[in-house]
Amino acid sequence: MNLLGLSWRNIAIKPLSTLLSWILFALGIGLISLMLLFNKQVSGAFESNMAGINLVVGAKGSPLQLILSSIYHIDFPTGNISLKESAFLNKHPLVKKTIPLAMGDSYKEYRIIGTNTDYVDLYKGSLGDGRLWENDFEVTLGANVAKELGLKLGDQFVSAHGFGEAIMEHDEHKFEVVGILAPSNTVLDKLILTNIGSIWASHDDHAEPTATETGHDHDHNHDEAHDHKHEPVAAEDDEREITSLLVFYRNPMGAVQMPRFINDKTDMQAAAPAFEMNRLYEIMGVGEVALRWLAWIIVLVSGLSVFIALYNSLKERRYELAVMRVMGASKLKLFTLVILEGLLIALLGYIFGIAFSHLAMEGLARYMQDSYQYSFTGWLFLKEEIYLLGGALVVGFLAAVLPAIQASSTDISETLAQG
């Protein structure tokens, strides 16, 4: 029997102690791998959806809430802002362009966003079918929306006021699907896009929408919809409201002057996405570091359990090792035999841990898809996991070194005499 087969037989003789070592290894490795997978995909989604946006302008409130609601669409907006008051940003010399957003309605918990086609270009979106919206109450669906709700071109639906479940329904207007976007792995995938005029018209017969209302449906009559053709957001004398503006600077001076001016001199709030997301990372980072240390402690404890298991087994195998020496096995061969046992336990623990982390991430991805409509997967494999394999093998090697030295230095005559 070769050394590898003999090593496997030796660790299989003690299934309970070996299983304990595997479980500890798998738990530690699995936690580290799961954190890597989660952080990689969440940070990737945050970065890709930031899309070069320099500033978000909206109602006073929490800056982070404004960012999460206007860029990532995973929180309620802080309120609405006056179209007239925000119009100066379109002509400001430090501003290259703005993209308006109007929120307040949803369909089966997918948000309906009033904006212009620059929003699709921002994320390099492309059409999978149909066309982009042109008239009031025409909508273009994100890929996930169309897939999950089974909507196709020509279908009509009524909106619900707010972002929760509908409480009341009205039969005034209907939205019509005129296009479906191709998958982009960005926030576009989970949105229903239309023009701002549709959002205004859907509330013309009702109170102005508030940012945090949930409930009350508004049905929209499709025949009446195409009679409404609102001009792009520009008129300074318009008393209507929008939810927020995505602002892009013309030059770096904008970052120095614009946020302070807006926050101090207007009734609006300016929030810088990069700054707010860094704050969020710092908050999340505390818990992440603690979990990572805990995972490595578990890995080290598993290494200790491997050491104890090998050390104890050597006491029972001293006669066997002495016989191997008599039959010609060198000290190096016995040393290698025990080292292989430690490495095998570490390798199997790593395999089980990686399998656990990817299966857990896949389950978590389905939950996050249902809750936030963001696409995540457990079938993403990272180069960091290769480094993790190296770390696991190092722990297994170190755990086996002392027992291996003890095995290689077995006193043949004394052991055989005692046997």
Tab-separated table of C-alpha atoms in Angstrom:
chain	number	residue	atom	x	y	z
A	1	MET	CA	0.000	0.000	0.000
A	2	ASN	CA	1.387	3.459	-0.911
A	3	LEU	CA	1.775	6.277	1.628
A	4	LEU	CA	-1.390	8.099	0.531
A	5	GLY	CA	-3.540	4.982	0.855
A	6	LEU	CA	-1.970	4.158	4.198
A	7	SER	CA	-2.594	7.703	5.449
A	8	TRP	CA	-6.242	7.450	4.426
A	9	ARG	CA	-6.602	4.131	6.245
A	10	ASN	CA	-5.068	5.597	9.383
A	11	ILE	CA	-7.486	8.548	9.573
A	12	ALA	CA	-10.465	6.313	8.690
A	13	ILE	CA	-9.723	4.048	11.664
A	14	LYS	CA	-10.830	6.874	14.019
A	15	PRO	CA	-13.996	8.136	12.269
A	16	LEU	CA	-15.387	10.203	15.167
A	17	SER	CA	-12.246	12.242	15.875
A	18	THR	CA	-11.648	12.645	12.128
A	19	LEU	CA	-15.252	13.771	11.586
A	20	LEU	CA	-14.915	16.365	14.360
A	21	SER	CA	-11.792	17.773	12.711
A	22	TRP	CA	-13.533	17.869	9.320
A	23	ILE	CA	-16.565	19.671	10.710
A	24	LEU	CA	-14.443	22.307	12.441
A	25	PHE	CA	-12.333	22.826	9.330
A	26	ALA	CA	-15.422	22.987	7.109
A	27	LEU	CA	-17.169	25.465	9.418
A	28	GLY	CA	-14.214	27.852	9.541
A	29	ILE	CA	-13.405	27.629	5.834
A	30	GLY	CA	-17.093	27.845	4.929
A	31	LEU	CA	-17.645	31.030	6.926
A	32	ILE	CA	-14.629	32.736	5.376
A	33	SER	CA	-15.634	31.659	1.863
A	34	LEU	CA	-19.247	32.761	2.410
A	35	MET	CA	-18.104	36.222	3.528
A	36	LEU	CA	-15.850	36.493	0.482
A	37	LEU	CA	-18.686	35.524	-1.866
A	38	PHE	CA	-21.165	37.864	-0.200
A	39	ASN	CA	-18.813	40.854	-0.055
A	40	LYS	CA	-17.631	40.355	-3.634
A	41	GLN	CA	-21.139	40.366	-5.061
A	42	VAL	CA	-22.583	43.078	-2.830
A	43	SER	CA	-19.649	45.437	-3.385
A	44	GLY	CA	-19.753	44.642	-7.105
A	45	ALA	CA	-23.452	45.527	-7.239
A	46	PHE	CA	-22.858	48.754	-5.313
A	47	GLU	CA	-19.971	49.774	-7.556
A	48	SER	CA	-21.677	48.980	-10.861
A	49	ASN	CA	-24.899	50.744	-9.890
A	50	MET	CA	-23.078	53.874	-8.765
A	51	ALA	CA	-22.328	54.360	-12.476
A	52	GLY	CA	-20.301	57.535	-12.080
A	53	ILE	CA	-23.066	59.472	-10.315
A	54	ASN	CA	-21.394	62.351	-8.462
A	55	LEU	CA	-24.290	63.660	-6.379
A	56	VAL	CA	-27.890	62.867	-5.509
A	57	VAL	CA	-30.177	65.780	-4.687
A	58	GLY	CA	-33.437	65.139	-2.857
A	59	ALA	CA	-35.496	66.084	0.156
A	60	LYS	CA	-33.934	66.714	3.564
A	61	GLY	CA	-33.385	63.614	5.658
A	62	SER	CA	-30.866	60.819	5.899
A	63	PRO	CA	-28.154	61.119	3.205
A	64	LEU	CA	-27.637	57.352	3.172
A	65	GLN	CA	-31.371	56.777	2.782
A	66	LEU	CA	-31.380	59.182	-0.156
A	67	ILE	CA	-28.556	57.239	-1.825
A	68	LEU	CA	-30.115	53.834	-1.174
A	69	SER	CA	-33.509	54.920	-2.496
A	70	SER	CA	-32.366	56.885	-5.546
A	71	ILE	CA	-29.469	54.730	-6.772
A	72	TYR	CA	-30.079	51.234	-5.415
A	73	HIS	CA	-33.870	51.416	-4.922
A	74	ILE	CA	-33.752	49.442	-1.660
A	75	ASP	CA	-35.142	52.058	0.728
A	76	PHE	CA	-37.930	54.609	0.839
A	77	PRO	CA	-37.195	58.101	-0.518
A	78	THR	CA	-36.754	60.959	1.930
A	79	GLY	CA	-39.573	62.914	0.267
A	80	ASN	CA	-40.139	65.054	-2.814
A	81	ILE	CA	-38.452	68.234	-4.017
A	82	SER	CA	-39.822	71.161	-5.965
A	83	LEU	CA	-39.176	71.008	-9.688
A	84	LYS	CA	-38.868	74.774	-9.742
A	85	GLU	CA	-36.304	74.881	-6.946
A	86	SER	CA	-34.149	72.149	-8.481
A	87	ALA	CA	-34.248	73.564	-12.019
A	88	PHE	CA	-31.151	75.735	-11.490
A	89	LEU	CA	-29.003	72.595	-11.415
A	90	ASN	CA	-29.709	71.950	-15.092
A	91	LYS	CA	-28.044	75.252	-16.027
A	92	HIS	CA	-25.296	75.403	-13.428
A	93	PRO	CA	-21.815	75.801	-14.980
A	94	LEU	CA	-20.367	73.094	-12.725
A	95	VAL	CA	-23.042	70.572	-13.715
A	96	LYS	CA	-22.637	68.531	-16.874
A	97	LYS	CA	-26.104	66.957	-16.753
A	98	THR	CA	-28.838	65.751	-14.424
A	99	ILE	CA	-31.227	62.823	-14.586
A	100	PRO	CA	-34.562	63.314	-12.795
A	101	LEU	CA	-36.332	60.524	-10.917
A	102	ALA	CA	-39.971	60.456	-9.857
A	103	MET	CA	-41.140	57.649	-7.584
A	104	GLY	CA	-44.253	56.766	-5.697
A	105	ASP	CA	-45.912	53.872	-7.525
A	106	SER	CA	-45.175	50.191	-7.915
A	107	TYR	CA	-46.579	47.054	-9.464
A	108	LYS	CA	-46.413	43.869	-7.400
A	109	GLU	CA	-43.609	45.435	-5.338
A	110	TYR	CA	-41.495	46.334	-8.383
A	111	ARG	CA	-40.941	50.081	-8.461
A	112	ILE	CA	-42.228	52.275	-11.264
A	113	ILE	CA	-39.662	54.999	-11.924
A	114	GLY	CA	-40.424	58.140	-13.910
A	115	THR	CA	-37.305	59.367	-15.689
A	116	ASN	CA	-35.848	59.944	-19.154
A	117	THR	CA	-33.918	57.647	-21.486
A	118	ASP	CA	-30.586	58.956	-20.195
A	119	TYR	CA	-31.212	56.672	-17.228
A	120	VAL	CA	-31.020	53.604	-19.466
A	121	ASP	CA	-27.869	54.933	-21.145
A	122	LEU	CA	-26.327	55.513	-17.719
A	123	TYR	CA	-26.209	51.755	-17.118
A	124	LYS	CA	-25.483	50.908	-20.762
A	125	GLY	CA	-28.852	49.211	-21.008
A	126	SER	CA	-30.029	47.696	-24.266
A	127	LEU	CA	-33.382	46.501	-25.520
A	128	GLY	CA	-34.190	42.834	-25.514
A	129	ASP	CA	-37.579	43.341	-27.135
A	130	GLY	CA	-39.808	46.238	-28.226
A	131	ARG	CA	-38.778	49.851	-27.652
A	132	LEU	CA	-38.258	52.460	-24.952
A	133	TRP	CA	-41.241	54.374	-23.610
A	134	GLU	CA	-42.280	57.531	-25.477
A	135	ASN	CA	-45.787	58.530	-24.383
A	136	ASP	CA	-47.501	58.693	-21.021
A	137	PHE	CA	-48.331	55.310	-19.450
A	138	GLU	CA	-45.964	53.431	-21.703
A	139	VAL	CA	-43.409	51.409	-19.765
A	140	THR	CA	-40.200	49.546	-20.488
A	141	LEU	CA	-39.560	46.660	-18.130
A	142	GLY	CA	-36.305	45.498	-16.585
A	143	ALA	CA	-35.344	41.933	-17.484
A	144	ASN	CA	-36.057	40.521	-14.011
A	145	VAL	CA	-39.452	42.222	-13.840
A	146	ALA	CA	-40.576	40.719	-17.140
A	147	LYS	CA	-39.270	37.278	-16.186
A	148	GLU	CA	-40.686	37.160	-12.653
A	149	LEU	CA	-44.094	38.648	-13.512
A	150	GLY	CA	-44.487	36.977	-16.907
A	151	LEU	CA	-45.235	40.266	-18.655
A	152	LYS	CA	-44.813	40.662	-22.408
A	153	LEU	CA	-45.244	43.371	-25.031
A	154	GLY	CA	-48.774	44.750	-25.143
A	155	ASP	CA	-49.715	43.668	-21.627
A	156	GLN	CA	-51.423	46.254	-19.429
A	157	PHE	CA	-51.478	46.655	-15.661
A	158	VAL	CA	-52.536	49.123	-12.996
A	159	SER	CA	-50.147	50.637	-10.502
A	160	ALA	CA	-50.248	50.623	-6.724
A	161	HIS	CA	-49.457	53.823	-4.863
A	162	GLY	CA	-46.361	53.331	-2.730
A	163	PHE	CA	-43.960	50.401	-2.509
A	164	GLY	CA	-46.016	47.921	-0.495
A	165	GLU	CA	-49.040	45.798	-1.195
A	166	ALA	CA	-52.102	47.453	-2.711
A	167	ILE	CA	-55.013	48.415	-0.477
A	168	MET	CA	-57.320	50.238	-2.913
A	169	GLU	CA	-57.761	50.031	-6.660
A	170	HIS	CA	-59.003	52.657	-9.075
A	171	ASP	CA	-59.899	52.345	-12.748
A	172	GLU	CA	-58.570	55.562	-14.234
A	173	HIS	CA	-55.352	54.703	-16.119
A	174	LYS	CA	-53.417	51.634	-17.224
A	175	PHE	CA	-49.759	51.207	-18.061
A	176	GLU	CA	-48.847	49.372	-21.276
A	177	VAL	CA	-45.658	47.365	-21.816
A	178	VAL	CA	-43.891	48.618	-24.958
A	179	GLY	CA	-40.402	47.267	-24.321
A	180	ILE	CA	-38.295	44.869	-22.283
A	181	LEU	CA	-34.639	45.541	-21.514
A	182	ALA	CA	-31.964	42.899	-21.949
A	183	PRO	CA	-30.366	41.639	-18.712
A	184	SER	CA	-27.666	44.061	-17.547
A	185	ASN	CA	-26.913	42.859	-14.007
A	186	THR	CA	-27.626	46.392	-12.812
A	187	VAL	CA	-30.493	48.109	-11.048
A	188	LEU	CA	-32.290	48.379	-14.418
A	189	ASP	CA	-33.181	44.698	-14.203
A	190	LYS	CA	-35.591	45.240	-11.308
A	191	LEU	CA	-37.322	48.465	-12.375
A	192	ILE	CA	-40.350	49.497	-14.429
A	193	LEU	CA	-39.407	52.634	-16.361
A	194	THR	CA	-41.698	55.309	-17.771
A	195	ASN	CA	-41.690	59.082	-18.237
A	196	ILE	CA	-42.194	61.543	-15.406
A	197	GLY	CA	-45.445	62.713	-16.964
A	198	SER	CA	-46.957	59.304	-16.238
A	199	ILE	CA	-46.168	59.631	-12.543
A	200	TRP	CA	-47.656	63.120	-12.437
A	201	ALA	CA	-50.766	62.144	-14.406
A	202	SER	CA	-51.398	59.099	-12.241
A	203	HIS	CA	-51.722	61.420	-9.227
A	204	ASP	CA	-53.503	64.358	-10.849
A	205	ASP	CA	-56.819	63.362	-9.306
A	206	HIS	CA	-55.266	62.572	-5.940
A	207	ALA	CA	-53.036	64.121	-3.338
A	208	GLU	CA	-49.387	64.501	-4.238
A	209	PRO	CA	-47.555	61.226	-3.471
A	210	THR	CA	-45.500	61.094	-0.337
A	211	ALA	CA	-42.252	59.221	-0.249
A	212	THR	CA	-43.160	56.661	2.372
A	213	GLU	CA	-46.813	55.887	1.617
A	214	THR	CA	-47.571	52.249	0.937
A	215	GLY	CA	-50.935	50.998	-0.287
A	216	HIS	CA	-53.631	52.661	-2.453
A	217	ASP	CA	-53.747	51.486	-6.038
A	218	HIS	CA	-54.257	53.850	-8.940
A	219	ASP	CA	-55.663	52.235	-12.073
A	220	HIS	CA	-55.003	54.181	-15.219
A	221	ASN	CA	-57.212	54.203	-18.335
A	222	HIS	CA	-55.069	53.410	-21.355
A	223	ASP	CA	-57.311	55.294	-23.791
A	224	GLU	CA	-56.778	58.472	-21.814
A	225	ALA	CA	-53.086	57.868	-21.307
A	226	HIS	CA	-51.859	58.895	-24.712
A	227	ASP	CA	-53.641	62.261	-24.483
A	228	HIS	CA	-51.058	63.236	-21.839
A	229	LYS	CA	-47.698	64.243	-23.283
A	230	HIS	CA	-45.681	66.142	-20.758
A	231	GLU	CA	-42.612	68.090	-21.763
A	232	PRO	CA	-39.234	67.065	-20.312
A	233	VAL	CA	-38.456	68.314	-16.825
A	234	ALA	CA	-37.322	71.867	-17.474
A	235	ALA	CA	-39.949	74.518	-16.836
A	236	GLU	CA	-38.898	76.635	-13.881
A	237	ASP	CA	-42.426	77.860	-13.232
A	238	ASP	CA	-43.807	74.354	-12.871
A	239	GLU	CA	-45.039	73.736	-9.329
A	240	ARG	CA	-44.828	69.966	-9.663
A	241	GLU	CA	-42.442	67.768	-7.721
A	242	ILE	CA	-39.924	65.063	-8.418
A	243	THR	CA	-38.240	62.691	-6.000
A	244	SER	CA	-34.567	63.307	-6.723
A	245	LEU	CA	-31.950	64.346	-9.247
A	246	LEU	CA	-28.851	62.392	-10.206
A	247	VAL	CA	-26.121	64.971	-10.795
A	248	PHE	CA	-22.933	64.677	-12.870
A	249	TYR	CA	-20.200	67.292	-12.483
A	250	ARG	CA	-18.538	69.057	-15.368
A	251	ASN	CA	-15.257	69.278	-13.457
A	252	PRO	CA	-13.885	68.428	-9.975
A	253	MET	CA	-14.806	71.869	-8.629
A	254	GLY	CA	-18.384	70.651	-8.457
A	255	ALA	CA	-17.490	68.299	-5.614
A	256	VAL	CA	-16.058	71.227	-3.660
A	257	GLN	CA	-18.874	73.736	-4.100
A	258	MET	CA	-22.154	72.026	-4.975
A	259	PRO	CA	-22.927	69.852	-1.899
A	260	ARG	CA	-22.332	72.624	0.640
A	261	PHE	CA	-24.269	75.189	-1.404
A	262	ILE	CA	-27.293	72.914	-1.812
A	263	ASN	CA	-27.327	71.807	1.828
A	264	ASP	CA	-26.863	75.328	3.240
A	265	LYS	CA	-28.743	77.549	0.790
A	266	THR	CA	-31.717	75.464	-0.359
A	267	ASP	CA	-34.477	73.348	1.129
A	268	MET	CA	-32.955	70.337	-0.601
A	269	GLN	CA	-30.307	67.843	0.452
A	270	ALA	CA	-27.197	66.811	-1.480
A	271	ALA	CA	-25.565	63.448	-0.799
A	272	ALA	CA	-22.361	62.154	-2.395
A	273	PRO	CA	-22.723	58.417	-3.232
A	274	ALA	CA	-19.022	57.610	-2.828
A	275	PHE	CA	-18.869	59.210	0.626
A	276	GLU	CA	-22.076	57.629	1.917
A	277	MET	CA	-21.193	54.173	0.617
A	278	ASN	CA	-17.784	54.373	2.262
A	279	ARG	CA	-19.556	55.138	5.542
A	280	LEU	CA	-21.787	52.127	4.996
A	281	TYR	CA	-18.758	49.916	4.282
A	282	GLU	CA	-17.169	51.120	7.526
A	283	ILE	CA	-20.291	50.233	9.490
A	284	MET	CA	-20.549	46.814	7.856
A	285	GLY	CA	-16.790	46.302	8.128
A	286	VAL	CA	-16.837	46.082	11.930
A	287	GLY	CA	-19.105	43.052	11.892
A	288	GLU	CA	-17.267	41.552	8.922
A	289	VAL	CA	-13.884	41.753	10.663
A	290	ALA	CA	-15.344	40.159	13.799
A	291	LEU	CA	-16.837	37.284	11.795
A	292	ARG	CA	-13.612	36.784	9.872
A	293	TRP	CA	-11.585	36.574	13.092
A	294	LEU	CA	-14.129	34.125	14.471
A	295	ALA	CA	-13.818	31.979	11.351
A	296	TRP	CA	-10.025	31.913	11.568
A	297	ILE	CA	-10.217	31.032	15.258
A	298	ILE	CA	-12.440	28.078	14.317
A	299	VAL	CA	-9.875	27.025	11.684
A	300	LEU	CA	-7.085	27.201	14.278
A	301	VAL	CA	-9.167	25.203	16.755
A	302	SER	CA	-9.721	22.621	14.033
A	303	GLY	CA	-5.939	22.516	13.550
A	304	LEU	CA	-5.572	21.888	17.275
A	305	SER	CA	-8.092	19.053	17.067
A	306	VAL	CA	-6.081	17.520	14.206
A	307	PHE	CA	-2.936	17.743	16.317
A	308	ILE	CA	-4.638	16.056	19.287
A	309	ALA	CA	-6.142	13.331	17.102
A	310	LEU	CA	-2.808	12.529	15.437
A	311	TYR	CA	-0.881	12.705	18.687
A	312	ASN	CA	-3.268	10.321	20.433
A	313	SER	CA	-3.340	7.904	17.519
A	314	LEU	CA	0.450	7.674	17.516
A	315	LYS	CA	0.371	6.223	21.014
A	316	GLU	CA	-1.686	3.329	19.669
A	317	ARG	CA	0.405	2.961	16.507
A	318	ARG	CA	3.915	3.006	17.987
A	319	TYR	CA	4.333	-0.775	17.508
A	320	GLU	CA	3.083	-0.527	13.913
A	321	LEU	CA	5.545	2.285	13.170
A	322	ALA	CA	8.429	0.330	14.699
A	323	VAL	CA	7.572	-2.671	12.504
A	324	MET	CA	7.568	-0.405	9.458
A	325	ARG	CA	11.071	0.787	10.392
A	326	VAL	CA	12.285	-2.826	10.738
A	327	MET	CA	10.836	-3.584	7.292
A	328	GLY	CA	12.889	-0.791	5.761
A	329	ALA	CA	10.770	2.363	6.078
A	330	SER	CA	12.946	5.423	6.566
A	331	LYS	CA	12.396	8.164	9.126
A	332	LEU	CA	11.428	10.495	6.261
A	333	LYS	CA	8.796	8.024	5.101
A	334	LEU	CA	7.189	7.894	8.552
A	335	PHE	CA	7.371	11.698	8.829
A	336	THR	CA	5.673	12.045	5.420
A	337	LEU	CA	3.013	9.490	6.383
A	338	VAL	CA	1.794	11.549	9.355
A	339	ILE	CA	2.071	14.838	7.459
A	340	LEU	CA	-0.159	13.382	4.719
A	341	GLU	CA	-2.746	12.490	7.351
A	342	GLY	CA	-2.888	16.109	8.531
A	343	LEU	CA	-3.065	17.401	4.948
A	344	LEU	CA	-5.843	14.955	4.016
A	345	ILE	CA	-7.989	16.071	6.949
A	346	ALA	CA	-7.404	19.736	6.017
A	347	LEU	CA	-8.154	19.099	2.324
A	348	LEU	CA	-11.400	17.270	3.022
A	349	GLY	CA	-12.438	19.970	5.511
A	350	TYR	CA	-11.720	22.579	2.824
A	351	ILE	CA	-13.817	20.727	0.233
A	352	PHE	CA	-16.763	20.383	2.606
A	353	GLY	CA	-16.404	24.034	3.674
A	354	ILE	CA	-16.364	25.358	0.113
A	355	ALA	CA	-19.361	23.210	-0.796
A	356	PHE	CA	-21.202	24.519	2.277
A	357	SER	CA	-20.407	28.171	1.495
A	358	HIS	CA	-21.539	27.993	-2.127
A	359	LEU	CA	-24.753	26.154	-1.301
A	360	ALA	CA	-25.468	28.640	1.506
A	361	MET	CA	-24.782	31.568	-0.851
A	362	GLU	CA	-27.164	30.116	-3.417
A	363	GLY	CA	-29.884	29.873	-0.767
A	364	LEU	CA	-29.115	33.400	0.424
A	365	ALA	CA	-29.183	34.616	-3.183
A	366	ARG	CA	-32.759	33.419	-3.592
A	367	TYR	CA	-33.796	35.225	-0.411
A	368	MET	CA	-32.074	38.446	-1.532
A	369	GLN	CA	-33.656	38.123	-4.964
A	370	ASP	CA	-37.102	37.905	-3.385
A	371	SER	CA	-36.449	40.763	-0.950
A	372	TYR	CA	-34.400	43.205	-3.038
A	373	GLN	CA	-34.671	41.914	-6.649
A	374	TYR	CA	-30.866	41.906	-6.971
A	375	SER	CA	-29.246	38.952	-8.708
A	376	PHE	CA	-26.702	36.984	-6.706
A	377	THR	CA	-25.377	33.463	-7.172
A	378	GLY	CA	-23.625	30.737	-5.252
A	379	TRP	CA	-21.911	29.442	-8.372
A	380	LEU	CA	-19.269	32.156	-8.464
A	381	PHE	CA	-15.758	30.917	-7.691
A	382	LEU	CA	-13.118	33.387	-6.519
A	383	LYS	CA	-9.333	33.315	-6.762
A	384	GLU	CA	-9.276	34.086	-3.040
A	385	GLU	CA	-10.634	30.584	-2.463
A	386	ILE	CA	-7.380	29.189	-3.870
A	387	TYR	CA	-5.484	31.212	-1.267
A	388	LEU	CA	-7.901	29.831	1.302
A	389	LEU	CA	-6.928	26.298	0.228
A	390	GLY	CA	-3.297	27.206	0.817
A	391	GLY	CA	-4.158	28.497	4.292
A	392	ALA	CA	-6.056	25.320	5.137
A	393	LEU	CA	-3.161	23.112	4.027
A	394	VAL	CA	-0.702	25.184	6.063
A	395	VAL	CA	-2.848	24.699	9.180
A	396	GLY	CA	-3.067	20.957	8.468
A	397	PHE	CA	0.695	20.754	7.951
A	398	LEU	CA	1.517	22.637	11.141
A	399	ALA	CA	-0.934	20.504	13.125
A	400	ALA	CA	0.836	17.354	11.933
A	401	VAL	CA	4.461	18.483	12.311
A	402	LEU	CA	5.007	17.526	15.987
A	403	PRO	CA	3.254	14.130	15.672
A	404	ALA	CA	5.249	13.508	12.475
A	405	ILE	CA	8.543	14.277	14.231
A	406	GLN	CA	7.527	11.959	17.049
A	407	ALA	CA	6.664	9.203	14.559
A	408	SER	CA	9.955	9.531	12.695
A	409	SER	CA	11.962	9.337	15.910
A	410	THR	CA	10.350	6.136	17.178
A	411	ASP	CA	12.814	3.944	19.120
A	412	ILE	CA	12.629	0.584	17.348
A	413	SER	CA	14.170	-1.719	19.969
A	414	GLU	CA	12.368	-0.185	22.938
A	415	THR	CA	8.982	-0.197	21.206
A	416	LEU	CA	9.306	-3.788	19.983
A	417	ALA	CA	10.468	-4.914	23.411
A	418	GLN	CA	7.413	-3.339	25.030
A	419	GLY	CA	5.152	-4.824	22.376
